[in-house]
PDB file of C-alpha atoms in Angstrom:
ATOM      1  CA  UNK Y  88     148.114  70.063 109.755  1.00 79.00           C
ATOM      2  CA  UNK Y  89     146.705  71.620 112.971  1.00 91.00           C
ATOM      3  CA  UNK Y  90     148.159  71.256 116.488  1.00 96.00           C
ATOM      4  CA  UNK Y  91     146.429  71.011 119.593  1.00 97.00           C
ATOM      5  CA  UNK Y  92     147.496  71.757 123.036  1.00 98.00           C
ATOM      6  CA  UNK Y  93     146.114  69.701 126.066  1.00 98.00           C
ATOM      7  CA  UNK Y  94     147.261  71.605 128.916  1.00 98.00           C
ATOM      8  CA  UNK Y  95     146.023  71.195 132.650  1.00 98.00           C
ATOM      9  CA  UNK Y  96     145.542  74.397 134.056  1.00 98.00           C
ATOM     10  CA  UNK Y  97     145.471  75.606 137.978  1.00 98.00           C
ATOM     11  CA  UNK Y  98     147.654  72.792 138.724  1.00 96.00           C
ATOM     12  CA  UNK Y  99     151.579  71.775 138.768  1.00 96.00           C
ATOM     13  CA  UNK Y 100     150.817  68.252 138.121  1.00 96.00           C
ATOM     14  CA  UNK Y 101     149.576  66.263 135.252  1.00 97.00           C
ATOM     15  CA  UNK Y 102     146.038  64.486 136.000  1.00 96.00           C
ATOM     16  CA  UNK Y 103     145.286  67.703 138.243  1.00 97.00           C
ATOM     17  CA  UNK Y 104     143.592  70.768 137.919  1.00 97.00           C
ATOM     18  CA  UNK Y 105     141.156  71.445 134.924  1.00 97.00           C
ATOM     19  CA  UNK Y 106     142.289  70.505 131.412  1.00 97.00           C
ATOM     20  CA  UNK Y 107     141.717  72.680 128.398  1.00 98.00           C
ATOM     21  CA  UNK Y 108     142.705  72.033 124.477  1.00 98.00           C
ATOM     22  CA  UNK Y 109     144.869  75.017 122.955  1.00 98.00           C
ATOM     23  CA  UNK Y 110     144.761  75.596 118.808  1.00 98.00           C
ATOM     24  CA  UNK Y 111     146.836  78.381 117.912  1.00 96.00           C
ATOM     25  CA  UNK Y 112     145.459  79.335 114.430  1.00 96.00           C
ATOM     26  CA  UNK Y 113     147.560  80.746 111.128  1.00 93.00           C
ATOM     27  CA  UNK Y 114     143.920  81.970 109.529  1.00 95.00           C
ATOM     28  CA  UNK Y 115     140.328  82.136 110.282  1.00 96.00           C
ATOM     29  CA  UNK Y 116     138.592  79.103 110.917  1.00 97.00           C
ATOM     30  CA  UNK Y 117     134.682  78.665 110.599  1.00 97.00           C
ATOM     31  CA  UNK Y 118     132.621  78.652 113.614  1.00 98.00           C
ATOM     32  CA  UNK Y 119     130.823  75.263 113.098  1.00 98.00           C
ATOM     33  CA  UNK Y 120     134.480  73.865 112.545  1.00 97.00           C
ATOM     34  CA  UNK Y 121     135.906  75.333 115.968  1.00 98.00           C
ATOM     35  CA  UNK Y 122     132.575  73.913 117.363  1.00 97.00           C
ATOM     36  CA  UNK Y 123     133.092  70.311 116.009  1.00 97.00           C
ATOM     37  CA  UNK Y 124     136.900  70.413 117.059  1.00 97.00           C
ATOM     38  CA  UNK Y 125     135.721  71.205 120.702  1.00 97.00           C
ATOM     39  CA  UNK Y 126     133.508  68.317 120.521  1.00 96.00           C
ATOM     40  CA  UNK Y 127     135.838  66.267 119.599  1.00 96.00           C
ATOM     41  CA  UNK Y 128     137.998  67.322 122.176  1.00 96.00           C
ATOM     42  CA  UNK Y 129     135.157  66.741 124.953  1.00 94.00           C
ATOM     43  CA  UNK Y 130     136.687  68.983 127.609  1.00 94.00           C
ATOM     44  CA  UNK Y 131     135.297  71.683 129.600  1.00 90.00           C
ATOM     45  CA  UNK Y 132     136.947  74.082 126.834  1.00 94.00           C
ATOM     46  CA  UNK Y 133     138.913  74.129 123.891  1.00 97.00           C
ATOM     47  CA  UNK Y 134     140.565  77.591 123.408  1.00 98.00           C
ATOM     48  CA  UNK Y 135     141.508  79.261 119.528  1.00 98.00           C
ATOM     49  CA  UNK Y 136     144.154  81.627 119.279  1.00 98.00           C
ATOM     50  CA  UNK Y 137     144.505  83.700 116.443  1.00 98.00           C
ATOM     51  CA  UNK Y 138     147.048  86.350 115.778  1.00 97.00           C
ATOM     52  CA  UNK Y 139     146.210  89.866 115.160  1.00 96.00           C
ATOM     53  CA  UNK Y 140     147.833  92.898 115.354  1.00 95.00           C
ATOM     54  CA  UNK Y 141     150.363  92.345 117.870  1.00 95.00           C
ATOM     55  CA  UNK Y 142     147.511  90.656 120.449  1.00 97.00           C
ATOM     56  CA  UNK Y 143     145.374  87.151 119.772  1.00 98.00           C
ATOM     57  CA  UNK Y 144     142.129  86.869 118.753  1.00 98.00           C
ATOM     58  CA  UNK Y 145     141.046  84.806 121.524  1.00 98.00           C
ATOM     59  CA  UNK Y 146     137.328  82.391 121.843  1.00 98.00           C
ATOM     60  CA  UNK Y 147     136.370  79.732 123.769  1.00 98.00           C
ATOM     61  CA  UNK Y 148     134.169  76.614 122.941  1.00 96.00           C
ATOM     62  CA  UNK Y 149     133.021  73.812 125.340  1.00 93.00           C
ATOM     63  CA  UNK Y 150     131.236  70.436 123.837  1.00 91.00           C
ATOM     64  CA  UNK Y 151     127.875  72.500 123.519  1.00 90.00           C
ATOM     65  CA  UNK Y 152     128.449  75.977 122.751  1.00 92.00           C
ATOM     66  CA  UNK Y 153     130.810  79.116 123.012  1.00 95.00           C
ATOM     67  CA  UNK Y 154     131.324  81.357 126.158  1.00 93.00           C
ATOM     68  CA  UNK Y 155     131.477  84.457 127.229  1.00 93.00           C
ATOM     69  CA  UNK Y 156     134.746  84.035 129.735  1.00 93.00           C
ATOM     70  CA  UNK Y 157     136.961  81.094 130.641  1.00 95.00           C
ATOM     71  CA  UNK Y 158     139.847  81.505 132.944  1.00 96.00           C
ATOM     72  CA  UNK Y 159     141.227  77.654 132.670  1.00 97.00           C
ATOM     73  CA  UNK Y 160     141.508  77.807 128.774  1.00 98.00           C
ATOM     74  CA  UNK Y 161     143.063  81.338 128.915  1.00 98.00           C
ATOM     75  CA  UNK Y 162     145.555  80.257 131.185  1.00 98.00           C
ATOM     76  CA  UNK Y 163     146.310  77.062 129.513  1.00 98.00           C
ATOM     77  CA  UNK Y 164     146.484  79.748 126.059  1.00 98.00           C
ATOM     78  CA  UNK Y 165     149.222  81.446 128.016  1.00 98.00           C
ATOM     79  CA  UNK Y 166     151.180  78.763 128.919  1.00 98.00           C
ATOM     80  CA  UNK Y 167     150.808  77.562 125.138  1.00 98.00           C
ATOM     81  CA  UNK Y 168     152.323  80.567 123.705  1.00 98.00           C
ATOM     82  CA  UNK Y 169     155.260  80.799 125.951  1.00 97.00           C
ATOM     83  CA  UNK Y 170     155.682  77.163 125.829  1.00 96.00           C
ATOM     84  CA  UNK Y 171     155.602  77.621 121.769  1.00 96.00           C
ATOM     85  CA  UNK Y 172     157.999  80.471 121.389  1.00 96.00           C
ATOM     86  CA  UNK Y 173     156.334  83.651 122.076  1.00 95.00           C
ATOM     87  CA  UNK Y 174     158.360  85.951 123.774  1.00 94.00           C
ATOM     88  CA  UNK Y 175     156.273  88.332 124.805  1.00 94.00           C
ATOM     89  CA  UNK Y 176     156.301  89.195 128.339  1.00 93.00           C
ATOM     90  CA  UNK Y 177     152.651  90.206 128.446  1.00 97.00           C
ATOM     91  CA  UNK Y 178     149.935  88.666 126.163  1.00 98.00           C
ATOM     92  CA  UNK Y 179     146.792  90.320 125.194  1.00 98.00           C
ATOM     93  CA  UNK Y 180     143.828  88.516 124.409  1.00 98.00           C
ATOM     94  CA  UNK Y 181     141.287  90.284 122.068  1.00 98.00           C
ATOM     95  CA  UNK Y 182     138.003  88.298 123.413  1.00 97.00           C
ATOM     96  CA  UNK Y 183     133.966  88.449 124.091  1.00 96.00           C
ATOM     97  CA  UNK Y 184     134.339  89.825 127.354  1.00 94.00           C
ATOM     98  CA  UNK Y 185     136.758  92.801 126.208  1.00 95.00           C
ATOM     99  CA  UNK Y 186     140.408  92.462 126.614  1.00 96.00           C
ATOM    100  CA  UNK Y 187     142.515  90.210 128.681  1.00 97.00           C
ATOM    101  CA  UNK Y 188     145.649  90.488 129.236  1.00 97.00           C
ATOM    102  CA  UNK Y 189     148.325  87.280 130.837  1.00 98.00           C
ATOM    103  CA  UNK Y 190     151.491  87.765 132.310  1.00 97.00           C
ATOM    104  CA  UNK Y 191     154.273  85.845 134.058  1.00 95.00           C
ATOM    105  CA  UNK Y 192     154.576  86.374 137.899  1.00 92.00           C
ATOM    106  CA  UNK Y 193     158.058  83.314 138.551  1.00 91.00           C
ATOM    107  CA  UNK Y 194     156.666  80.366 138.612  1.00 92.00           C
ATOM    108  CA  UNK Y 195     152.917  81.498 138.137  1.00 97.00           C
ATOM    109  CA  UNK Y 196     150.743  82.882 135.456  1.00 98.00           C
ATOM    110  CA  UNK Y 197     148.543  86.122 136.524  1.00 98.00           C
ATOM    111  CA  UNK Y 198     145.545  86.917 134.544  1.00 98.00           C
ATOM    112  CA  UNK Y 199     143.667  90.035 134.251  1.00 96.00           C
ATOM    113  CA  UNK Y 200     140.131  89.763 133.927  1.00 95.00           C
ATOM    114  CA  UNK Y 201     137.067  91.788 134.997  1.00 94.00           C
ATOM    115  CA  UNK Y 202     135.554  91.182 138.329  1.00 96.00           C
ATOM    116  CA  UNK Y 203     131.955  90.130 138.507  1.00 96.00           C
ATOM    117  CA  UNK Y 204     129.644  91.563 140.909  1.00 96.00           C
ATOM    118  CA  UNK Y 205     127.497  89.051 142.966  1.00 98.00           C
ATOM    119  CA  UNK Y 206     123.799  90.675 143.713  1.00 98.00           C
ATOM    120  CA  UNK Y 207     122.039  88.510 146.621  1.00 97.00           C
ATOM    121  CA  UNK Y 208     118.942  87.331 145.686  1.00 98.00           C
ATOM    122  CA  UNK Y 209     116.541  84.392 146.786  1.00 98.00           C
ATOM    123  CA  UNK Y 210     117.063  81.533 145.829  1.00 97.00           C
ATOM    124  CA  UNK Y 211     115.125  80.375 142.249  1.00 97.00           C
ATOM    125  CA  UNK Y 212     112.691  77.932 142.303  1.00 97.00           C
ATOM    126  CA  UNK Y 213     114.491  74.544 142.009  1.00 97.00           C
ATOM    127  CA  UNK Y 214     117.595  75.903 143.361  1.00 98.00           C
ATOM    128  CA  UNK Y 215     117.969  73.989 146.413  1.00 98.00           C
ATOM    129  CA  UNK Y 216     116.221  71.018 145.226  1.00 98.00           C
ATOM    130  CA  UNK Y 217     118.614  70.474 142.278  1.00 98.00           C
ATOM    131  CA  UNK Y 218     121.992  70.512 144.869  1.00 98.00           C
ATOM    132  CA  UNK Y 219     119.911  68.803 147.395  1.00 98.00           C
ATOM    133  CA  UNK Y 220     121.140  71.103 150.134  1.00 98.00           C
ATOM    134  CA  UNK Y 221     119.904  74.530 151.415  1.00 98.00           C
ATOM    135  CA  UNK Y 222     122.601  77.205 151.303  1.00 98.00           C
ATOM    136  CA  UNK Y 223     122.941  80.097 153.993  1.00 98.00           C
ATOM    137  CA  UNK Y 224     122.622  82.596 150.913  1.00 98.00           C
ATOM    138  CA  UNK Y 225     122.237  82.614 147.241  1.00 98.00           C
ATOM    139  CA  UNK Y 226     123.736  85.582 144.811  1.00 98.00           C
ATOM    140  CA  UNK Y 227     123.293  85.742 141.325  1.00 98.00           C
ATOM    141  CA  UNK Y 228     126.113  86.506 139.000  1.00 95.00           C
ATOM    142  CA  UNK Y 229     126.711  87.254 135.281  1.00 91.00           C
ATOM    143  CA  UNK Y 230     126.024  83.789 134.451  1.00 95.00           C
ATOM    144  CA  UNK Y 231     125.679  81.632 137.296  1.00 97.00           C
ATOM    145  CA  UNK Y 232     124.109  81.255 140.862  1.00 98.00           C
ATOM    146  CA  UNK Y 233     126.058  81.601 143.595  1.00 98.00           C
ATOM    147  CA  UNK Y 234     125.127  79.010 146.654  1.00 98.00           C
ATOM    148  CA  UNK Y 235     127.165  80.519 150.156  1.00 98.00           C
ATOM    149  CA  UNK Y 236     126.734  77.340 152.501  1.00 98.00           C
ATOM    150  CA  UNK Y 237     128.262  77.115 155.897  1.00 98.00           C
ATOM    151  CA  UNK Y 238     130.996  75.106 155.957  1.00 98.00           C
ATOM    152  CA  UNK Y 239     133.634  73.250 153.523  1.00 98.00           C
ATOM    153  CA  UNK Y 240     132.299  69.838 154.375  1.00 98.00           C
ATOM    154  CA  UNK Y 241     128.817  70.840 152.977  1.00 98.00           C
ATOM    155  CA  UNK Y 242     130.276  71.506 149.707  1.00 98.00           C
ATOM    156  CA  UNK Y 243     132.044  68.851 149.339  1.00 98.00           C
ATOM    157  CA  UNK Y 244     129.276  66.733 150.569  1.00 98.00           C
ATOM    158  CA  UNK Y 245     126.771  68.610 147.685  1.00 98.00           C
ATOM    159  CA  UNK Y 246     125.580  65.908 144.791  1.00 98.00           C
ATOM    160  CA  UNK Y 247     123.306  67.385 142.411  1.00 98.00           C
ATOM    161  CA  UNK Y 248     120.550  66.298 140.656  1.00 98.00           C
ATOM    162  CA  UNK Y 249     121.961  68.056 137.357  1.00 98.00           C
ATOM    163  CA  UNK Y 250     118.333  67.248 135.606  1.00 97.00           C
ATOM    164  CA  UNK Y 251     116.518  68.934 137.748  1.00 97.00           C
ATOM    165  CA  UNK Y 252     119.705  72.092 137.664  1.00 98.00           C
ATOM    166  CA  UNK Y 253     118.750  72.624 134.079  1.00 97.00           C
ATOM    167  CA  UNK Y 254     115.699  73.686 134.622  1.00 96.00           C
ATOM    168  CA  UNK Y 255     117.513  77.469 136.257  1.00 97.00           C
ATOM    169  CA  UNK Y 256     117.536  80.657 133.612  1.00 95.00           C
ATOM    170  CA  UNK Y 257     121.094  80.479 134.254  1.00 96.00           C
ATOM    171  CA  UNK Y 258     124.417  78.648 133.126  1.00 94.00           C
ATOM    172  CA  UNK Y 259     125.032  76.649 136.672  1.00 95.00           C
ATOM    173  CA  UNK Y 260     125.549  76.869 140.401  1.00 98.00           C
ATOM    174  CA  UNK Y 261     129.006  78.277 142.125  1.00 98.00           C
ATOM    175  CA  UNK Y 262     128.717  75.901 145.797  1.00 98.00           C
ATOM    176  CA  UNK Y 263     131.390  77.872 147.673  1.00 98.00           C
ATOM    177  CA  UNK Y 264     132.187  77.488 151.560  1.00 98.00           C
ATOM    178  CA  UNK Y 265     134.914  79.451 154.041  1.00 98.00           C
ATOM    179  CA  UNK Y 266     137.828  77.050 154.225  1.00 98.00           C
ATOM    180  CA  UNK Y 267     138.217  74.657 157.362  1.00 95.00           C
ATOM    181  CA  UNK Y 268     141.909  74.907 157.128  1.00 87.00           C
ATOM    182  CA  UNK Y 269     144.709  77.098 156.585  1.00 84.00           C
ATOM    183  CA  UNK Y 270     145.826  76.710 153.083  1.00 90.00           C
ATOM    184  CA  UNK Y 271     143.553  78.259 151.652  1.00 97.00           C
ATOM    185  CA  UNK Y 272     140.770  80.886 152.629  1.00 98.00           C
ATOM    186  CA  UNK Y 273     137.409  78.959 150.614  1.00 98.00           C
ATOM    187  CA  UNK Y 274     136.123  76.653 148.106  1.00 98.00           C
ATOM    188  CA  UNK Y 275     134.280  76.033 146.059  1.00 98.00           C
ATOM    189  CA  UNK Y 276     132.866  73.614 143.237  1.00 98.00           C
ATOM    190  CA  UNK Y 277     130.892  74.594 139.943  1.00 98.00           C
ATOM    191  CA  UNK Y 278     128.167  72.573 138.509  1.00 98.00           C
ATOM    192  CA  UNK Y 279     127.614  73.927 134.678  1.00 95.00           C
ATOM    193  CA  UNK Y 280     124.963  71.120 133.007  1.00 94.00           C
ATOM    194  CA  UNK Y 281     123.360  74.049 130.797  1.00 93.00           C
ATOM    195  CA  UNK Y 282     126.465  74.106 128.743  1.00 90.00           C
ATOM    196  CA  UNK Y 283     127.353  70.563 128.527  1.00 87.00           C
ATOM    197  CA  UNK Y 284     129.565  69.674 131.991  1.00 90.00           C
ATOM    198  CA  UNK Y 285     127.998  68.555 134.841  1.00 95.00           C
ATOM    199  CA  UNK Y 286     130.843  69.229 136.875  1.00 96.00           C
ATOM    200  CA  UNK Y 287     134.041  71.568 135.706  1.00 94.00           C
ATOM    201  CA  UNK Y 288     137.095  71.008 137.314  1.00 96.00           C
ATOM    202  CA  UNK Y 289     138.134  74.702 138.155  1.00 97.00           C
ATOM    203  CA  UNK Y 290     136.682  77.514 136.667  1.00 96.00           C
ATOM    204  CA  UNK Y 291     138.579  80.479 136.290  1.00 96.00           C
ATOM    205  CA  UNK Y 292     135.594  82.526 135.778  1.00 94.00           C
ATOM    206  CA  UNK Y 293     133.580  82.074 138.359  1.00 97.00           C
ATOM    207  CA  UNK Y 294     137.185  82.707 140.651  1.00 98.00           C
ATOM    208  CA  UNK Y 295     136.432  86.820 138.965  1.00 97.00           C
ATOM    209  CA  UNK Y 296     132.922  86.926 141.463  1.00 98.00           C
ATOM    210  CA  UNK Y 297     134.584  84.952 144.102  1.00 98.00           C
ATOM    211  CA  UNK Y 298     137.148  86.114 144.935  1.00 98.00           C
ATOM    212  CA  UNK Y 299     135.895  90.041 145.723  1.00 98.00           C
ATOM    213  CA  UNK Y 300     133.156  87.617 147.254  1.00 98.00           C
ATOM    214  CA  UNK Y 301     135.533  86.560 149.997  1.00 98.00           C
ATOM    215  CA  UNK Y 302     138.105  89.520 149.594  1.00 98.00           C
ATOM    216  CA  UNK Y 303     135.093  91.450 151.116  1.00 97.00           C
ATOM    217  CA  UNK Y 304     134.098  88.670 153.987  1.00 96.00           C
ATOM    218  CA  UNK Y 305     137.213  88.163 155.168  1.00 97.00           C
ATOM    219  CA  UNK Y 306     138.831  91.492 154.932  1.00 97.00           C
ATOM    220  CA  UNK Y 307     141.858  90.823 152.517  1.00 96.00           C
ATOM    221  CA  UNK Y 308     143.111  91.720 149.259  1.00 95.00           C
ATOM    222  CA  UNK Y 309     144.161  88.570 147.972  1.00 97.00           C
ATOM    223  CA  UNK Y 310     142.477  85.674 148.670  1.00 98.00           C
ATOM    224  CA  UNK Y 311     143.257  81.892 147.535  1.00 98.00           C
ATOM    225  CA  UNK Y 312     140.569  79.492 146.102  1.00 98.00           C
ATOM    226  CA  UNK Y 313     140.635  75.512 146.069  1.00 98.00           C
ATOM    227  CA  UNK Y 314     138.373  74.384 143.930  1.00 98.00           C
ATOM    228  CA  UNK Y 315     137.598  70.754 145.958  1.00 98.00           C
ATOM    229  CA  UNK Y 316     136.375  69.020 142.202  1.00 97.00           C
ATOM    230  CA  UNK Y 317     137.531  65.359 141.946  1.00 96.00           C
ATOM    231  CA  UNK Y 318     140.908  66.924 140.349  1.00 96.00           C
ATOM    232  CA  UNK Y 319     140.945  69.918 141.980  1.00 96.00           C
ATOM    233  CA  UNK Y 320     142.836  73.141 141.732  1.00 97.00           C
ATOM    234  CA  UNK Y 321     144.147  76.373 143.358  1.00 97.00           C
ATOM    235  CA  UNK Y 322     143.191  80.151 141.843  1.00 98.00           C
ATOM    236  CA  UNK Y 323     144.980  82.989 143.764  1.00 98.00           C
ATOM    237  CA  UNK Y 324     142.622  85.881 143.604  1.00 98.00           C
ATOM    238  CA  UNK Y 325     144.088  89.578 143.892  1.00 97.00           C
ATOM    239  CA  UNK Y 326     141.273  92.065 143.710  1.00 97.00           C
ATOM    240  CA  UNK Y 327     142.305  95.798 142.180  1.00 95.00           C
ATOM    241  CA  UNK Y 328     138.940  97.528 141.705  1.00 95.00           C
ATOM    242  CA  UNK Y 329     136.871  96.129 139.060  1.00 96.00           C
ATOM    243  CA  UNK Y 330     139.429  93.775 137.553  1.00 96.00           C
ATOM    244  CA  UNK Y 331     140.955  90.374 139.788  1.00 97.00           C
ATOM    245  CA  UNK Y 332     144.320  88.985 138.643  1.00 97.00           C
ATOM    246  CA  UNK Y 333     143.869  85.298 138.724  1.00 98.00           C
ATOM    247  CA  UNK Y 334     146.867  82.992 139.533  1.00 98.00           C
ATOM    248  CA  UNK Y 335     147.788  79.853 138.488  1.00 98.00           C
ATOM    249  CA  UNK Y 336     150.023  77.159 136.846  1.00 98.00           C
ATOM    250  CA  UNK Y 337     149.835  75.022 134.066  1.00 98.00           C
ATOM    251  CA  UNK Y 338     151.851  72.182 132.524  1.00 98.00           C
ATOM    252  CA  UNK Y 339     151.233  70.527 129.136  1.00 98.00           C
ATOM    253  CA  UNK Y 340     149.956  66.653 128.608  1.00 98.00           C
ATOM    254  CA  UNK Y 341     149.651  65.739 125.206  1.00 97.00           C
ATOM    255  CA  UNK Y 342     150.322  67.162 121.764  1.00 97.00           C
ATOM    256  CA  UNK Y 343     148.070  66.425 119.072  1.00 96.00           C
ATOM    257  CA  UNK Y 344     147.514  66.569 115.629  1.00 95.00           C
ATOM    258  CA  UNK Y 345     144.026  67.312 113.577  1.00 92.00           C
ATOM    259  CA  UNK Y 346     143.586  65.547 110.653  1.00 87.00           C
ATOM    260  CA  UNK Y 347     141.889  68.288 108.062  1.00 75.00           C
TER     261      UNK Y 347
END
């Protein structure tokens, strides 16, 4: 019988931060079946582990379709292993976007993933009309728009007409805003509806463009993230070149069993 993992991820607490499913695999699994089981599952993304050589075979599948890079589920992964048994002090993941690698830093999980360049552009017809607000720039990324506005309050203030948003060549929109206080240095909050979630909770991924977004702005080499989503979560952002180690915790919320 297959176990799954629900883990919240970029959070200490349960109910918090972004929750992902974990399936560590002993063989190959179809496609279409990973695809159903994330369905089933009907969060943001459901992670599959598979061993293999020493490293894990590593994909990612929301309700709609697989990705590219997730930095919840990865995390969550992680956690999974460690919490499982594995006692390896550094994890590789063999994945579409090359390979990732996990580590523990005390009480933390760092991740190292690639960081994604952010090219300013103007904004995309429908762009502002979909988050109902006009940002002070626009940037495009791998995947995503990003949306600079000027202050916190206007992202947390955005409500999108996600309709309307899936009508953009891309997956989303990153709204991201310097922080009004001291805790942390921005925000931000990801609207995805061209992959199935209108909102995520915190996105790991998009934390690999922000991050040297703001390292840049504000003249610092790490920088720390809330992601201001109804749950809500923190990413600690070190930028080293072309790769961003991505901090966070995790703790585990349910166990479950697949019926095959």
């Amino acid at each position: 019988m297959t176990t799954l993992y629900q883990v919240d991820a970029f959070t200490d607490r349960v109910f918090a931060g972004n929750p992902a499913a974990v399936c560590v695999l002993e063989e190959a699994r179809p496609d279409a079946w990973m695809q159903n089981v994330a369905m089933e599952m009907n969060l943001s993304e459901t992670a599959f582990l598979l061993p293999e050589n020493g490293a894990y075979r590593l994909r990612w599948f929301t309700p709609a379709k697989e990705v590219d890079l997730c930095g919840h589920a990865t995390l969550a992964s992680a956690f999974t292993l460690w919490q499982t048994g594995c006692t390896q002090e550094t994890l590789r993941f063999k994945t579409r976007s090359g390979e990732l690698q996990a580590r523990r830093a005390g009480d933390w999980i760092e991740l190292d993933f690639p960081a994604l360049p952010v090219e300013e552009v103007a904004p995309p017809a429908g762009l502002v009309e979909s988050l109902g607000a006009t940002p002070v720039r626009v940037g495009r990324l791998r995947f995503a728009y990003l949306a600079e506005f000027a202050d916190e309050q206007a992202v947390r203030n955005l409500s999108p007409d996600f309709g309307r948003m899936k009508s953009l060549a891309a997956e989303g929109i990153v709204a991201t805003a310097v922080a009004d206080g001291n805790e942390c240095d921005f925000v931000s909050r990801f609207f995805a509806p061209n992959v199935g979630i209108d909102e995520d909770p915190v996105t790991g991924s998009t934390h690999c463009a922000l991050g040297p977004y703001w390292a840049v702005r504000l003249g610092k080499e790490t920088v720390v993230g809330y992601q201001a989503s109804r749950r809500g979560g923190i990413v600690r952002v070190r930028v080293s070149g072309d790769r961003v180690q991505l901090g966070g915790q995790a703790v585990q919320v349910a166990e479950i069993r697949l019926a095959e």
